[in-house]
Structure formats: C-alpha cells, structure tokens
Amino acid sequence: MIVATTIEDVRREVSAWKREGLTVGLVPTMGYLHEGHASLVDAAVKSCDRVVTSDFVNPTQFAPGEDLETYPRDFEHDCALLEEHGCDLVFYPSVDEMYPDGGGTTDTYVEILNDMPKQLCGKTRPIHFRGVCTVVSKLFNIVMPDKAFFGQKDAQQLAVIRKMARDLSYGIEIVGCPIIREADGLAKSSRNTYLNADERAAALVLSKAVFLGQSMVQDGEKDARKVVKAMTDLINQEPLARIDYVEAVDGVTMKNVEAIAPPTLFAMAVYIGSTRLIDNFAVEA
Ligand code: AMP
C-alpha cells in the first residue's frame, strides 16, 4: 500500500492508474479505523480496480469546543487495517497540506444553502456540513474517483454528499454502505472509545431504540410520531442518556415527515455522558 502525504503524490499515482484505464474508488475517513470503515474499503475493492482511503481529521467540520484536539488517532493501526482489506493508497495529509492558508481554515467553502444541512445534526453543529462538503469536495478534486463510498451510519452526511455531488456535477457515483454494529448492537464509531464501562453499557440504548422503531415499522405502523415517541421514551429510561434529537425525516431532503413511507429515515443523536453518539434506520422500499 502506498502512503501519500501530499496532494501531488496522490495525483501522480492516480493519474498513472487512469492512464492504464483502471477505475478508482475513494473512501473518505477521519482515521482511527474500525470494521465500519473496513466495510467501505471492502465495497470499494469489490467494485473498483484501485482504492484510495483518506485518513484526515478535518478541522473545518469541528466547531470550537468540539473534540477536534482529542479526536482519537492511530495511523499505524489504520495502515495495518487498510492493507489487510486491500486498500491501494492511503492519503494522510497534514492540516497545512489540505488548508494551505494555515491554521486549518479556508476562505473558500462548499455549502448547501437549503435547509438540509440545518436539520438533525445541523441544529447543534451548524458549521459541520459546510466543513464536510468542503473537505469531500477537495478530496474529489484531488483523487477524481469514479466512485466514493460513505456509511449509512452518517445518514445525513450521505444525503448531503449525494446532493452536493449532483448539484456540482461531479460525475462521481456515491455509494452508501450499511451500518456495521458491535455484537451487542452498538453502531461502531471511533467516538465509542470515549465511553467508560458504565457509559458503554448505557450507549446500547441507541441501538435498542433503532431496533424498537424498526420492529414497529415492520409490524405496519404508519405514524412516524408514534415511532419517534416510543424510541424517545425508551431512551429517556436510561439515566446516562440525554437526547439531542430523535426525528423522522425524508431520507433525501431531511424534511420532517409524519407518514412513514420509503425513504423515511429515523435518526437520532444522544449524549451518553459527554459523548454524542448517532444512530438511525431507513425505511426500505
Ligand atoms: P468517520 O471516520 O467517522 O468520518 O467515518 C468515515 C466513513 O465511515 C463515513 O462515511 C462513515 O459513515 C463511515 N462509517 C463510520 N462508522 C461506520 C459504521 N459503523 N458502519 C458503516 N460505516 C461507518
């Protein structure tokens, strides 16, 4: 596996592949990789000739006071996992390489101007999706992949990226991949490492709420408010949990819905102690 730390190196390697007529898949990540990330790499390896994974904790998607400085990192472990899963190149740039003005800021952002990035996570993280769109846009411009792979775990992010790719005519296929969970149900997340033993146990309330909601929908419930209420009530029984939001939205526009029909998305963010975790399920056609 090639380790590239500069944009120039990535461009040179990818251009050589493209000259050979090979297809390229991109998996954007913030590192501290786990089996959730690995599943995206597996999907990319399956459907592309060459796979690039970016490993970059992107400062522009963190607001002051969020966990930018403490975000977990382990590049050696990331490389081992990526190699094992058949990634061809890991892009591991410095902050200054990605944001040449210095300080991890930029004068030029990519931002969706409708309400979509203001819903759900956007309510507590108002600049988050602007940062995500900006860094993913830059990665698209650097790698120019045929396909890019994102997890359904971050359902709003996936919807935002799909919209951005369409609006800006990127011509890149955006592939959504299912949520990978721990054996007991907790969605895998780099942030799970923040949880102490009591919080880890309490965090199960998110996936329990997902499974409860899913079973209500499977049993024919059509009223989104009833499902949201049942999920909310369940989470509120956990003393260590504090709900940021539990909502039913259209999975494409992120607008709230009352009647359940595909592509309804039930999404939540819940603080377990001081750690904010997210989970969701989509109603399939
Ligand atoms: P992150 O490193 O947290 O920014 O995540 C990078 C990519 O991995 C995003 O597209 C996430 O949605 C995806 N991802 C993170 N956790 C999971 C998971 N448990 N299952 C599937 N995809 C995931």
mmCIF file of C-alpha atoms and ligand atoms in Angstrom:
data_model
loop_
_atom_site.group_PDB
_atom_site.id
_atom_site.type_symbol
_atom_site.label_atom_id
_atom_site.label_comp_id
_atom_site.label_asym_id
_atom_site.label_seq_id
_atom_site.Cartn_x
_atom_site.Cartn_y
_atom_site.Cartn_z
ATOM 1 C CA MET A 1 0.000 0.000 0.000
ATOM 2 C CA ILE A 2 1.257 3.448 -0.924
ATOM 3 C CA VAL A 3 1.305 6.070 1.845
ATOM 4 C CA ALA A 4 0.914 9.548 0.316
ATOM 5 C CA THR A 5 1.096 12.694 2.394
ATOM 6 C CA THR A 6 0.950 15.265 -0.413
ATOM 7 C CA ILE A 7 -1.720 16.119 -2.952
ATOM 8 C CA GLU A 8 0.915 15.965 -5.675
ATOM 9 C CA ASP A 9 1.815 12.358 -4.795
ATOM 10 C CA VAL A 10 -1.836 11.286 -4.841
ATOM 11 C CA ARG A 11 -2.389 12.935 -8.230
ATOM 12 C CA ARG A 12 0.703 11.262 -9.699
ATOM 13 C CA GLU A 13 -0.299 7.753 -8.546
ATOM 14 C CA VAL A 14 -3.946 8.124 -9.557
ATOM 15 C CA SER A 15 -3.024 9.559 -12.980
ATOM 16 C CA ALA A 16 -0.811 6.531 -13.632
ATOM 17 C CA TRP A 17 -3.715 4.211 -12.804
ATOM 18 C CA LYS A 18 -6.086 6.192 -15.013
ATOM 19 C CA ARG A 19 -3.654 6.036 -17.930
ATOM 20 C CA GLU A 20 -3.874 2.248 -17.598
ATOM 21 C CA GLY A 21 -7.671 2.533 -17.801
ATOM 22 C CA LEU A 22 -8.217 1.450 -14.174
ATOM 23 C CA THR A 23 -11.236 2.624 -12.135
ATOM 24 C CA VAL A 24 -10.668 4.325 -8.786
ATOM 25 C CA GLY A 25 -12.760 4.227 -5.598
ATOM 26 C CA LEU A 26 -12.411 6.738 -2.747
ATOM 27 C CA VAL A 27 -13.204 6.105 0.929
ATOM 28 C CA PRO A 28 -13.031 9.356 2.952
ATOM 29 C CA THR A 29 -12.386 8.823 6.682
ATOM 30 C CA MET A 30 -11.063 10.622 9.733
ATOM 31 C CA GLY A 31 -8.956 7.618 10.744
ATOM 32 C CA TYR A 32 -8.997 5.549 13.945
ATOM 33 C CA LEU A 33 -10.395 2.918 11.654
ATOM 34 C CA HIS A 34 -12.696 0.065 12.653
ATOM 35 C CA GLU A 35 -14.769 -2.579 10.888
ATOM 36 C CA GLY A 36 -17.302 0.062 9.810
ATOM 37 C CA HIS A 37 -14.625 1.846 7.784
ATOM 38 C CA ALA A 38 -13.262 -1.522 6.614
ATOM 39 C CA SER A 39 -16.673 -2.402 5.168
ATOM 40 C CA LEU A 40 -16.468 0.686 2.934
ATOM 41 C CA VAL A 41 -12.991 -0.359 1.785
ATOM 42 C CA ASP A 42 -14.306 -3.873 1.089
ATOM 43 C CA ALA A 43 -17.150 -2.445 -1.010
ATOM 44 C CA ALA A 44 -14.692 -0.233 -2.894
ATOM 45 C CA VAL A 45 -12.255 -3.107 -3.514
ATOM 46 C CA LYS A 46 -15.141 -5.190 -4.878
ATOM 47 C CA SER A 47 -16.276 -2.638 -7.418
ATOM 48 C CA CYS A 48 -13.158 -0.595 -8.325
ATOM 49 C CA ASP A 49 -9.726 -1.565 -9.689
ATOM 50 C CA ARG A 50 -7.867 0.693 -7.242
ATOM 51 C CA VAL A 51 -8.907 2.077 -3.842
ATOM 52 C CA VAL A 52 -7.789 5.280 -2.148
ATOM 53 C CA THR A 53 -8.649 5.882 1.531
ATOM 54 C CA SER A 54 -8.159 9.318 3.014
ATOM 55 C CA ASP A 55 -7.230 9.489 6.693
ATOM 56 C CA PHE A 56 -7.626 13.086 7.808
ATOM 57 C CA VAL A 57 -9.233 14.667 10.863
ATOM 58 C CA ASN A 58 -10.807 17.632 9.110
ATOM 59 C CA PRO A 59 -10.670 20.796 11.254
ATOM 60 C CA THR A 60 -13.271 22.732 9.241
ATOM 61 C CA GLN A 61 -16.089 20.388 10.284
ATOM 62 C CA PHE A 62 -15.445 20.898 14.017
ATOM 63 C CA ALA A 63 -16.757 23.945 15.882
ATOM 64 C CA PRO A 64 -14.706 25.491 18.711
ATOM 65 C CA GLY A 65 -15.268 23.411 21.856
ATOM 66 C CA GLU A 66 -15.906 20.178 19.940
ATOM 67 C CA ASP A 67 -13.496 17.225 20.044
ATOM 68 C CA LEU A 68 -11.006 18.181 17.288
ATOM 69 C CA GLU A 69 -7.990 18.088 19.622
ATOM 70 C CA THR A 70 -8.985 14.909 21.444
ATOM 71 C CA TYR A 71 -10.258 13.001 18.390
ATOM 72 C CA PRO A 72 -8.590 9.550 18.599
ATOM 73 C CA ARG A 73 -5.751 8.810 16.174
ATOM 74 C CA ASP A 74 -3.652 5.710 15.438
ATOM 75 C CA PHE A 75 -2.147 5.846 11.966
ATOM 76 C CA GLU A 76 -0.099 2.669 12.373
ATOM 77 C CA HIS A 77 -3.206 0.647 13.212
ATOM 78 C CA ASP A 78 -5.098 2.342 10.357
ATOM 79 C CA CYS A 79 -2.406 1.297 7.854
ATOM 80 C CA ALA A 80 -2.481 -2.318 9.058
ATOM 81 C CA LEU A 81 -6.273 -2.479 8.705
ATOM 82 C CA LEU A 82 -6.255 -0.812 5.269
ATOM 83 C CA GLU A 83 -3.511 -3.109 3.989
ATOM 84 C CA GLU A 84 -5.412 -6.147 5.251
ATOM 85 C CA HIS A 85 -8.526 -5.036 3.365
ATOM 86 C CA GLY A 86 -6.754 -4.390 0.071
ATOM 87 C CA CYS A 87 -6.570 -0.589 0.005
ATOM 88 C CA ASP A 88 -4.001 0.571 -2.597
ATOM 89 C CA LEU A 89 -3.205 4.062 -1.310
ATOM 90 C CA VAL A 90 -3.793 5.895 1.938
ATOM 91 C CA PHE A 91 -3.814 9.677 1.746
ATOM 92 C CA TYR A 92 -2.594 11.044 5.084
ATOM 93 C CA PRO A 93 -2.107 14.779 4.630
ATOM 94 C CA SER A 94 -1.152 17.387 7.197
ATOM 95 C CA VAL A 95 -3.637 20.140 8.006
ATOM 96 C CA ASP A 96 -1.476 22.630 6.099
ATOM 97 C CA GLU A 97 -1.391 20.367 3.034
ATOM 98 C CA MET A 98 -5.198 20.413 2.902
ATOM 99 C CA TYR A 99 -5.619 24.037 4.022
ATOM 100 C CA PRO A 100 -2.613 25.948 2.636
ATOM 101 C CA ASP A 101 -3.633 29.274 4.179
ATOM 102 C CA GLY A 102 -2.618 27.734 7.521
ATOM 103 C CA GLY A 103 -4.433 27.242 10.801
ATOM 104 C CA GLY A 104 -6.851 24.703 9.373
ATOM 105 C CA THR A 105 -9.130 27.340 7.924
ATOM 106 C CA THR A 106 -10.051 28.365 4.418
ATOM 107 C CA ASP A 107 -11.626 31.320 2.618
ATOM 108 C CA THR A 108 -13.443 29.064 0.184
ATOM 109 C CA TYR A 109 -16.207 26.724 1.304
ATOM 110 C CA VAL A 110 -18.650 24.423 -0.419
ATOM 111 C CA GLU A 111 -22.025 24.825 1.258
ATOM 112 C CA ILE A 112 -25.534 23.621 0.553
ATOM 113 C CA LEU A 113 -27.755 26.651 1.039
ATOM 114 C CA ASN A 114 -31.134 24.999 1.566
ATOM 115 C CA ASP A 115 -32.348 23.717 4.953
ATOM 116 C CA MET A 116 -30.938 20.204 4.531
ATOM 117 C CA PRO A 117 -27.671 20.768 6.453
ATOM 118 C CA LYS A 118 -29.550 22.752 9.123
ATOM 119 C CA GLN A 119 -31.743 19.797 10.124
ATOM 120 C CA LEU A 120 -30.899 16.981 12.570
ATOM 121 C CA CYS A 121 -27.156 17.208 13.416
ATOM 122 C CA GLY A 122 -27.032 20.679 11.830
ATOM 123 C CA LYS A 123 -29.098 22.101 14.700
ATOM 124 C CA THR A 124 -26.338 21.516 17.243
ATOM 125 C CA ARG A 125 -23.496 21.528 14.699
ATOM 126 C CA PRO A 126 -24.334 24.478 12.409
ATOM 127 C CA ILE A 127 -20.991 24.596 10.553
ATOM 128 C CA HIS A 128 -20.450 20.842 10.401
ATOM 129 C CA PHE A 129 -21.805 20.035 6.945
ATOM 130 C CA ARG A 130 -20.138 23.059 5.369
ATOM 131 C CA GLY A 131 -16.824 21.607 6.560
ATOM 132 C CA VAL A 132 -17.759 18.113 5.380
ATOM 133 C CA CYS A 133 -18.804 19.349 1.918
ATOM 134 C CA THR A 134 -15.631 21.421 1.633
ATOM 135 C CA VAL A 135 -13.229 18.620 2.536
ATOM 136 C CA VAL A 136 -15.056 15.980 0.482
ATOM 137 C CA SER A 137 -15.100 18.373 -2.465
ATOM 138 C CA LYS A 138 -11.359 18.856 -2.114
ATOM 139 C CA LEU A 139 -10.849 15.076 -1.910
ATOM 140 C CA PHE A 140 -12.995 14.626 -5.035
ATOM 141 C CA ASN A 141 -10.843 17.208 -6.844
ATOM 142 C CA ILE A 142 -7.598 15.614 -5.648
ATOM 143 C CA VAL A 143 -8.471 11.957 -6.331
ATOM 144 C CA MET A 144 -11.107 12.355 -9.077
ATOM 145 C CA PRO A 145 -12.527 8.911 -8.259
ATOM 146 C CA ASP A 146 -15.143 7.025 -10.275
ATOM 147 C CA LYS A 147 -16.990 6.104 -7.084
ATOM 148 C CA ALA A 148 -16.927 7.313 -3.481
ATOM 149 C CA PHE A 149 -18.100 5.239 -0.521
ATOM 150 C CA PHE A 150 -19.899 6.570 2.580
ATOM 151 C CA GLY A 151 -21.603 4.870 5.533
ATOM 152 C CA GLN A 152 -25.328 4.967 6.187
ATOM 153 C CA LYS A 153 -24.255 5.385 9.824
ATOM 154 C CA ASP A 154 -23.889 9.105 8.979
ATOM 155 C CA ALA A 155 -27.150 9.205 7.025
ATOM 156 C CA GLN A 156 -27.435 12.985 6.883
ATOM 157 C CA GLN A 157 -23.835 13.243 5.671
ATOM 158 C CA LEU A 158 -24.540 10.673 2.945
ATOM 159 C CA ALA A 159 -27.624 12.625 1.809
ATOM 160 C CA VAL A 160 -25.698 15.912 1.870
ATOM 161 C CA ILE A 161 -22.842 14.439 -0.196
ATOM 162 C CA ARG A 162 -25.292 12.977 -2.735
ATOM 163 C CA LYS A 163 -26.899 16.413 -3.100
ATOM 164 C CA MET A 164 -23.551 18.201 -3.386
ATOM 165 C CA ALA A 165 -22.250 15.712 -5.977
ATOM 166 C CA ARG A 166 -25.399 16.214 -8.056
ATOM 167 C CA ASP A 167 -25.528 19.990 -7.690
ATOM 168 C CA LEU A 168 -21.855 20.384 -8.644
ATOM 169 C CA SER A 169 -21.989 17.771 -11.460
ATOM 170 C CA TYR A 170 -19.116 15.769 -10.037
ATOM 171 C CA GLY A 171 -19.976 12.705 -12.135
ATOM 172 C CA ILE A 172 -18.866 10.510 -9.223
ATOM 173 C CA GLU A 173 -21.111 7.633 -8.146
ATOM 174 C CA ILE A 174 -21.909 7.992 -4.438
ATOM 175 C CA VAL A 175 -22.261 4.556 -2.849
ATOM 176 C CA GLY A 176 -23.990 4.199 0.540
ATOM 177 C CA CYS A 177 -22.942 1.235 2.728
ATOM 178 C CA PRO A 178 -24.883 -0.347 5.632
ATOM 179 C CA ILE A 179 -24.212 0.354 9.322
ATOM 180 C CA ILE A 180 -21.750 -2.072 10.920
ATOM 181 C CA ARG A 181 -22.533 -2.799 14.578
ATOM 182 C CA GLU A 182 -20.798 -4.371 17.552
ATOM 183 C CA ALA A 183 -22.076 -7.846 18.501
ATOM 184 C CA ASP A 184 -24.426 -6.271 21.075
ATOM 185 C CA GLY A 185 -25.886 -3.776 18.593
ATOM 186 C CA LEU A 186 -23.953 -0.537 19.238
ATOM 187 C CA ALA A 187 -23.043 1.112 15.929
ATOM 188 C CA LYS A 188 -19.273 1.062 15.518
ATOM 189 C CA SER A 189 -17.786 4.528 15.885
ATOM 190 C CA SER A 190 -14.347 5.982 16.547
ATOM 191 C CA ARG A 191 -16.029 8.003 19.319
ATOM 192 C CA ASN A 192 -17.083 4.843 21.217
ATOM 193 C CA THR A 193 -13.565 4.931 22.644
ATOM 194 C CA TYR A 194 -14.600 7.966 24.747
ATOM 195 C CA LEU A 195 -17.088 5.816 26.722
ATOM 196 C CA ASN A 196 -16.231 4.390 30.152
ATOM 197 C CA ALA A 197 -17.680 0.996 31.136
ATOM 198 C CA ASP A 198 -20.969 2.387 32.518
ATOM 199 C CA GLU A 199 -21.414 4.656 29.511
ATOM 200 C CA ARG A 200 -20.624 1.815 27.101
ATOM 201 C CA ALA A 201 -23.467 -0.170 28.679
ATOM 202 C CA ALA A 202 -25.789 2.858 28.591
ATOM 203 C CA ALA A 203 -24.939 3.531 24.926
ATOM 204 C CA LEU A 204 -26.818 0.385 23.977
ATOM 205 C CA VAL A 205 -29.998 2.397 24.355
ATOM 206 C CA LEU A 206 -29.405 3.916 20.900
ATOM 207 C CA SER A 207 -29.418 0.615 19.029
ATOM 208 C CA LYS A 208 -32.245 -0.662 21.233
ATOM 209 C CA ALA A 209 -34.296 2.352 20.134
ATOM 210 C CA VAL A 210 -33.373 1.656 16.489
ATOM 211 C CA PHE A 211 -34.440 -1.979 16.789
ATOM 212 C CA LEU A 212 -37.681 -0.989 18.545
ATOM 213 C CA GLY A 213 -38.501 1.532 15.805
ATOM 214 C CA GLN A 214 -37.655 -0.971 13.101
ATOM 215 C CA SER A 215 -39.925 -3.602 14.598
ATOM 216 C CA MET A 216 -42.827 -1.135 14.890
ATOM 217 C CA VAL A 217 -42.433 -0.234 11.209
ATOM 218 C CA GLN A 218 -42.170 -3.905 10.257
ATOM 219 C CA ASP A 219 -45.393 -4.538 12.180
ATOM 220 C CA GLY A 220 -47.150 -1.987 9.970
ATOM 221 C CA GLU A 221 -47.025 1.269 11.979
ATOM 222 C CA LYS A 222 -47.540 4.188 9.584
ATOM 223 C CA ASP A 223 -47.490 7.110 12.038
ATOM 224 C CA ALA A 224 -43.933 8.427 12.359
ATOM 225 C CA ARG A 225 -44.801 10.384 15.524
ATOM 226 C CA LYS A 226 -45.764 7.159 17.360
ATOM 227 C CA VAL A 227 -42.464 5.528 16.440
ATOM 228 C CA VAL A 228 -40.472 8.617 17.434
ATOM 229 C CA LYS A 229 -42.343 8.740 20.752
ATOM 230 C CA ALA A 230 -41.683 5.072 21.517
ATOM 231 C CA MET A 231 -37.975 5.483 20.680
ATOM 232 C CA THR A 232 -37.772 8.683 22.755
ATOM 233 C CA ASP A 233 -39.493 7.060 25.751
ATOM 234 C CA LEU A 234 -37.089 4.135 25.629
ATOM 235 C CA ILE A 235 -34.002 6.375 25.527
ATOM 236 C CA ASN A 236 -35.349 8.550 28.343
ATOM 237 C CA GLN A 237 -35.412 5.494 30.612
ATOM 238 C CA GLU A 238 -31.592 5.450 30.530
ATOM 239 C CA PRO A 239 -30.264 7.841 33.214
ATOM 240 C CA LEU A 240 -26.920 8.432 31.447
ATOM 241 C CA ALA A 241 -28.598 9.346 28.150
ATOM 242 C CA ARG A 242 -29.621 12.848 27.108
ATOM 243 C CA ILE A 243 -31.411 13.196 23.778
ATOM 244 C CA ASP A 244 -30.177 15.771 21.284
ATOM 245 C CA TYR A 245 -32.806 14.726 18.738
ATOM 246 C CA VAL A 246 -34.925 11.765 17.657
ATOM 247 C CA GLU A 247 -36.695 12.573 14.409
ATOM 248 C CA ALA A 248 -38.398 11.098 11.375
ATOM 249 C CA VAL A 249 -37.387 12.797 8.137
ATOM 250 C CA ASP A 250 -37.428 12.241 4.404
ATOM 251 C CA GLY A 251 -34.147 10.418 3.748
ATOM 252 C CA VAL A 252 -33.348 12.585 0.723
ATOM 253 C CA THR A 253 -34.420 16.088 1.766
ATOM 254 C CA MET A 254 -34.108 15.681 5.566
ATOM 255 C CA LYS A 255 -37.522 17.386 5.963
ATOM 256 C CA ASN A 256 -39.683 16.085 8.814
ATOM 257 C CA VAL A 257 -42.373 13.583 7.879
ATOM 258 C CA GLU A 258 -45.481 12.339 9.673
ATOM 259 C CA ALA A 259 -46.450 9.375 7.492
ATOM 260 C CA ILE A 260 -43.967 6.514 7.181
ATOM 261 C CA ALA A 261 -43.066 5.556 3.606
ATOM 262 C CA PRO A 262 -39.700 4.915 1.934
ATOM 263 C CA PRO A 263 -37.323 6.768 2.052
ATOM 264 C CA THR A 264 -38.303 7.775 5.614
ATOM 265 C CA LEU A 265 -35.265 7.979 7.880
ATOM 266 C CA PHE A 266 -35.473 7.692 11.671
ATOM 267 C CA ALA A 267 -32.371 9.384 13.034
ATOM 268 C CA MET A 268 -31.093 10.245 16.487
ATOM 269 C CA ALA A 269 -28.237 11.899 18.314
ATOM 270 C CA VAL A 270 -27.910 11.127 22.006
ATOM 271 C CA TYR A 271 -25.360 12.267 24.567
ATOM 272 C CA ILE A 272 -24.066 9.444 26.738
ATOM 273 C CA GLY A 273 -22.282 11.394 29.445
ATOM 274 C CA SER A 274 -20.414 13.979 27.370
ATOM 275 C CA THR A 275 -20.092 11.775 24.269
ATOM 276 C CA ARG A 276 -22.512 12.494 21.452
ATOM 277 C CA LEU A 277 -23.458 9.358 19.509
ATOM 278 C CA ILE A 278 -25.666 8.947 16.452
ATOM 279 C CA ASP A 279 -27.668 6.064 15.021
ATOM 280 C CA ASN A 280 -30.511 5.643 12.553
ATOM 281 C CA PHE A 281 -32.521 3.331 10.365
ATOM 282 C CA ALA A 282 -34.017 3.883 6.960
ATOM 283 C CA VAL A 283 -37.387 2.527 5.867
ATOM 284 C CA GLU A 284 -36.661 0.452 2.783
ATOM 285 C CA ALA A 285 -38.968 0.153 -0.204
HETATM 286 P P1 AMP B 1 -15.504 8.897 10.052
HETATM 287 O O1 AMP B 1 -14.099 8.409 10.094
HETATM 288 O O2 AMP B 1 -16.244 8.712 11.332
HETATM 289 O O3 AMP B 1 -15.626 10.267 9.455
HETATM 290 O O4 AMP B 1 -16.252 7.934 9.031
HETATM 291 C C1 AMP B 1 -15.771 7.741 7.735
HETATM 292 C C2 AMP B 1 -16.787 6.961 6.947
HETATM 293 O O5 AMP B 1 -17.020 5.705 7.564
HETATM 294 C C3 AMP B 1 -18.147 7.676 6.856
HETATM 295 O O6 AMP B 1 -18.687 7.509 5.557
HETATM 296 C C4 AMP B 1 -18.958 6.941 7.889
HETATM 297 O O7 AMP B 1 -20.348 6.961 7.631
HETATM 298 C C5 AMP B 1 -18.405 5.538 7.756
HETATM 299 N N1 AMP B 1 -18.674 4.772 8.974
HETATM 300 C C6 AMP B 1 -18.311 5.111 10.246
HETATM 301 N N2 AMP B 1 -18.799 4.198 11.113
HETATM 302 C C7 AMP B 1 -19.482 3.281 10.386
HETATM 303 C C8 AMP B 1 -20.213 2.101 10.707
HETATM 304 N N3 AMP B 1 -20.364 1.694 11.958
HETATM 305 N N4 AMP B 1 -20.782 1.400 9.697
HETATM 306 C C9 AMP B 1 -20.658 1.829 8.413
HETATM 307 N N5 AMP B 1 -19.982 2.926 8.051
HETATM 308 C C10 AMP B 1 -19.398 3.641 9.014
#
